Amino acid sequence: MNQRIIYPTDDGVAIIVPAAECGLTIEEIAAKDVPTGKPYKIVDVADIPTDRTFRNAWEADFANPTGHGIGAEAWFAEQAAKEQA
């Protein structure tokens, strides 16, 4: 997978590297794994700096996010509700 999910934290920017064989879309992974209410962006791997020396200083603009996380608990509840329907 050539995409990553980024979201802001108190210490900078978190990066989620999706597992290629997990069976979820990158949007599903973002909704599940990004903390509730946090904005996120789906970006190309080429947009992630390769030099990790100053990783805590990385910044990103989340003014126009791809979406907002709902958190794992809400995501699993949604999946359970879909299975029951």
mmCIF file of C-alpha atoms in Angstrom:
data_model
loop_
_atom_site.group_PDB
_atom_site.id
_atom_site.type_symbol
_atom_site.label_atom_id
_atom_site.label_comp_id
_atom_site.label_asym_id
_atom_site.label_seq_id
_atom_site.Cartn_x
_atom_site.Cartn_y
_atom_site.Cartn_z
ATOM 1 C CA MET A 1 0.000 0.000 0.000
ATOM 2 C CA ASN A 2 1.472 3.332 -1.057
ATOM 3 C CA GLN A 3 -0.590 5.488 1.277
ATOM 4 C CA ARG A 4 -0.320 6.508 4.906
ATOM 5 C CA ILE A 5 -2.758 8.031 7.396
ATOM 6 C CA ILE A 6 -1.576 11.039 9.374
ATOM 7 C CA TYR A 7 -3.265 12.862 12.240
ATOM 8 C CA PRO A 8 -2.237 15.501 14.783
ATOM 9 C CA THR A 9 -1.131 14.641 18.317
ATOM 10 C CA ASP A 10 0.019 16.764 21.225
ATOM 11 C CA ASP A 11 3.591 15.892 20.229
ATOM 12 C CA GLY A 12 3.341 16.479 16.469
ATOM 13 C CA VAL A 13 2.030 14.186 13.759
ATOM 14 C CA ALA A 14 1.205 10.482 14.071
ATOM 15 C CA ILE A 15 1.591 8.183 11.079
ATOM 16 C CA ILE A 16 -0.392 4.984 10.578
ATOM 17 C CA VAL A 17 1.120 2.441 8.199
ATOM 18 C CA PRO A 18 -1.747 0.210 7.047
ATOM 19 C CA ALA A 19 -1.134 -3.520 6.830
ATOM 20 C CA ALA A 20 -1.486 -4.547 3.203
ATOM 21 C CA GLU A 21 -3.387 -7.765 3.896
ATOM 22 C CA CYS A 22 -5.743 -6.595 6.670
ATOM 23 C CA GLY A 23 -8.866 -6.711 4.475
ATOM 24 C CA LEU A 24 -9.966 -3.138 5.234
ATOM 25 C CA THR A 25 -9.905 -0.099 2.992
ATOM 26 C CA ILE A 26 -7.621 2.735 4.000
ATOM 27 C CA GLU A 27 -10.716 4.796 4.853
ATOM 28 C CA GLU A 28 -11.954 2.048 7.198
ATOM 29 C CA ILE A 29 -8.539 1.829 8.836
ATOM 30 C CA ALA A 30 -8.468 5.594 9.348
ATOM 31 C CA ALA A 31 -11.960 5.709 10.859
ATOM 32 C CA LYS A 32 -11.090 2.850 13.233
ATOM 33 C CA ASP A 33 -7.524 3.688 14.212
ATOM 34 C CA VAL A 34 -7.544 7.491 14.376
ATOM 35 C CA PRO A 35 -8.724 8.643 17.821
ATOM 36 C CA THR A 36 -12.303 9.869 18.121
ATOM 37 C CA GLY A 37 -12.800 13.327 16.662
ATOM 38 C CA LYS A 38 -9.226 13.755 15.399
ATOM 39 C CA PRO A 39 -8.889 14.993 11.812
ATOM 40 C CA TYR A 40 -6.824 12.842 9.503
ATOM 41 C CA LYS A 41 -5.395 12.944 6.006
ATOM 42 C CA ILE A 42 -4.606 10.099 3.668
ATOM 43 C CA VAL A 43 -1.320 10.906 1.940
ATOM 44 C CA ASP A 44 1.089 9.232 -0.449
ATOM 45 C CA VAL A 45 4.064 7.522 1.156
ATOM 46 C CA ALA A 46 6.297 9.907 -0.847
ATOM 47 C CA ASP A 47 4.863 12.815 1.186
ATOM 48 C CA ILE A 48 6.253 11.396 4.449
ATOM 49 C CA PRO A 49 9.769 12.632 5.277
ATOM 50 C CA THR A 50 12.347 9.859 5.211
ATOM 51 C CA ASP A 51 14.704 11.604 7.649
ATOM 52 C CA ARG A 52 13.374 10.831 11.135
ATOM 53 C CA THR A 53 15.990 12.951 12.928
ATOM 54 C CA PHE A 54 13.505 15.703 13.811
ATOM 55 C CA ARG A 55 10.345 13.595 13.709
ATOM 56 C CA ASN A 56 8.783 15.419 16.688
ATOM 57 C CA ALA A 57 9.037 18.662 14.709
ATOM 58 C CA TRP A 58 7.036 17.406 11.722
ATOM 59 C CA GLU A 59 3.967 19.483 10.933
ATOM 60 C CA ALA A 60 0.977 19.044 8.642
ATOM 61 C CA ASP A 61 -2.015 21.177 7.683
ATOM 62 C CA PHE A 62 -5.273 19.592 8.797
ATOM 63 C CA ALA A 63 -7.506 22.517 7.726
ATOM 64 C CA ASN A 64 -9.063 20.316 5.015
ATOM 65 C CA PRO A 65 -8.908 16.787 6.419
ATOM 66 C CA THR A 66 -9.856 13.641 4.569
ATOM 67 C CA GLY A 67 -12.072 12.796 7.537
ATOM 68 C CA HIS A 68 -12.278 12.411 11.305
ATOM 69 C CA GLY A 69 -11.596 9.311 13.355
ATOM 70 C CA ILE A 70 -14.412 7.600 15.209
ATOM 71 C CA GLY A 71 -12.164 5.347 17.290
ATOM 72 C CA ALA A 72 -12.031 1.584 17.541
ATOM 73 C CA GLU A 73 -14.940 1.143 19.949
ATOM 74 C CA ALA A 74 -17.400 3.043 17.733
ATOM 75 C CA TRP A 75 -16.049 1.368 14.593
ATOM 76 C CA PHE A 76 -16.539 -2.129 16.007
ATOM 77 C CA ALA A 77 -20.036 -1.179 17.198
ATOM 78 C CA GLU A 78 -20.877 -0.021 13.647
ATOM 79 C CA GLN A 79 -19.606 -3.319 12.219
ATOM 80 C CA ALA A 80 -21.666 -5.328 14.718
ATOM 81 C CA ALA A 81 -24.780 -3.314 13.838
ATOM 82 C CA LYS A 82 -24.202 -3.977 10.114
ATOM 83 C CA GLU A 83 -23.909 -7.706 10.765
ATOM 84 C CA GLN A 84 -27.183 -7.736 12.697
ATOM 85 C CA ALA A 85 -29.076 -5.845 9.984
#
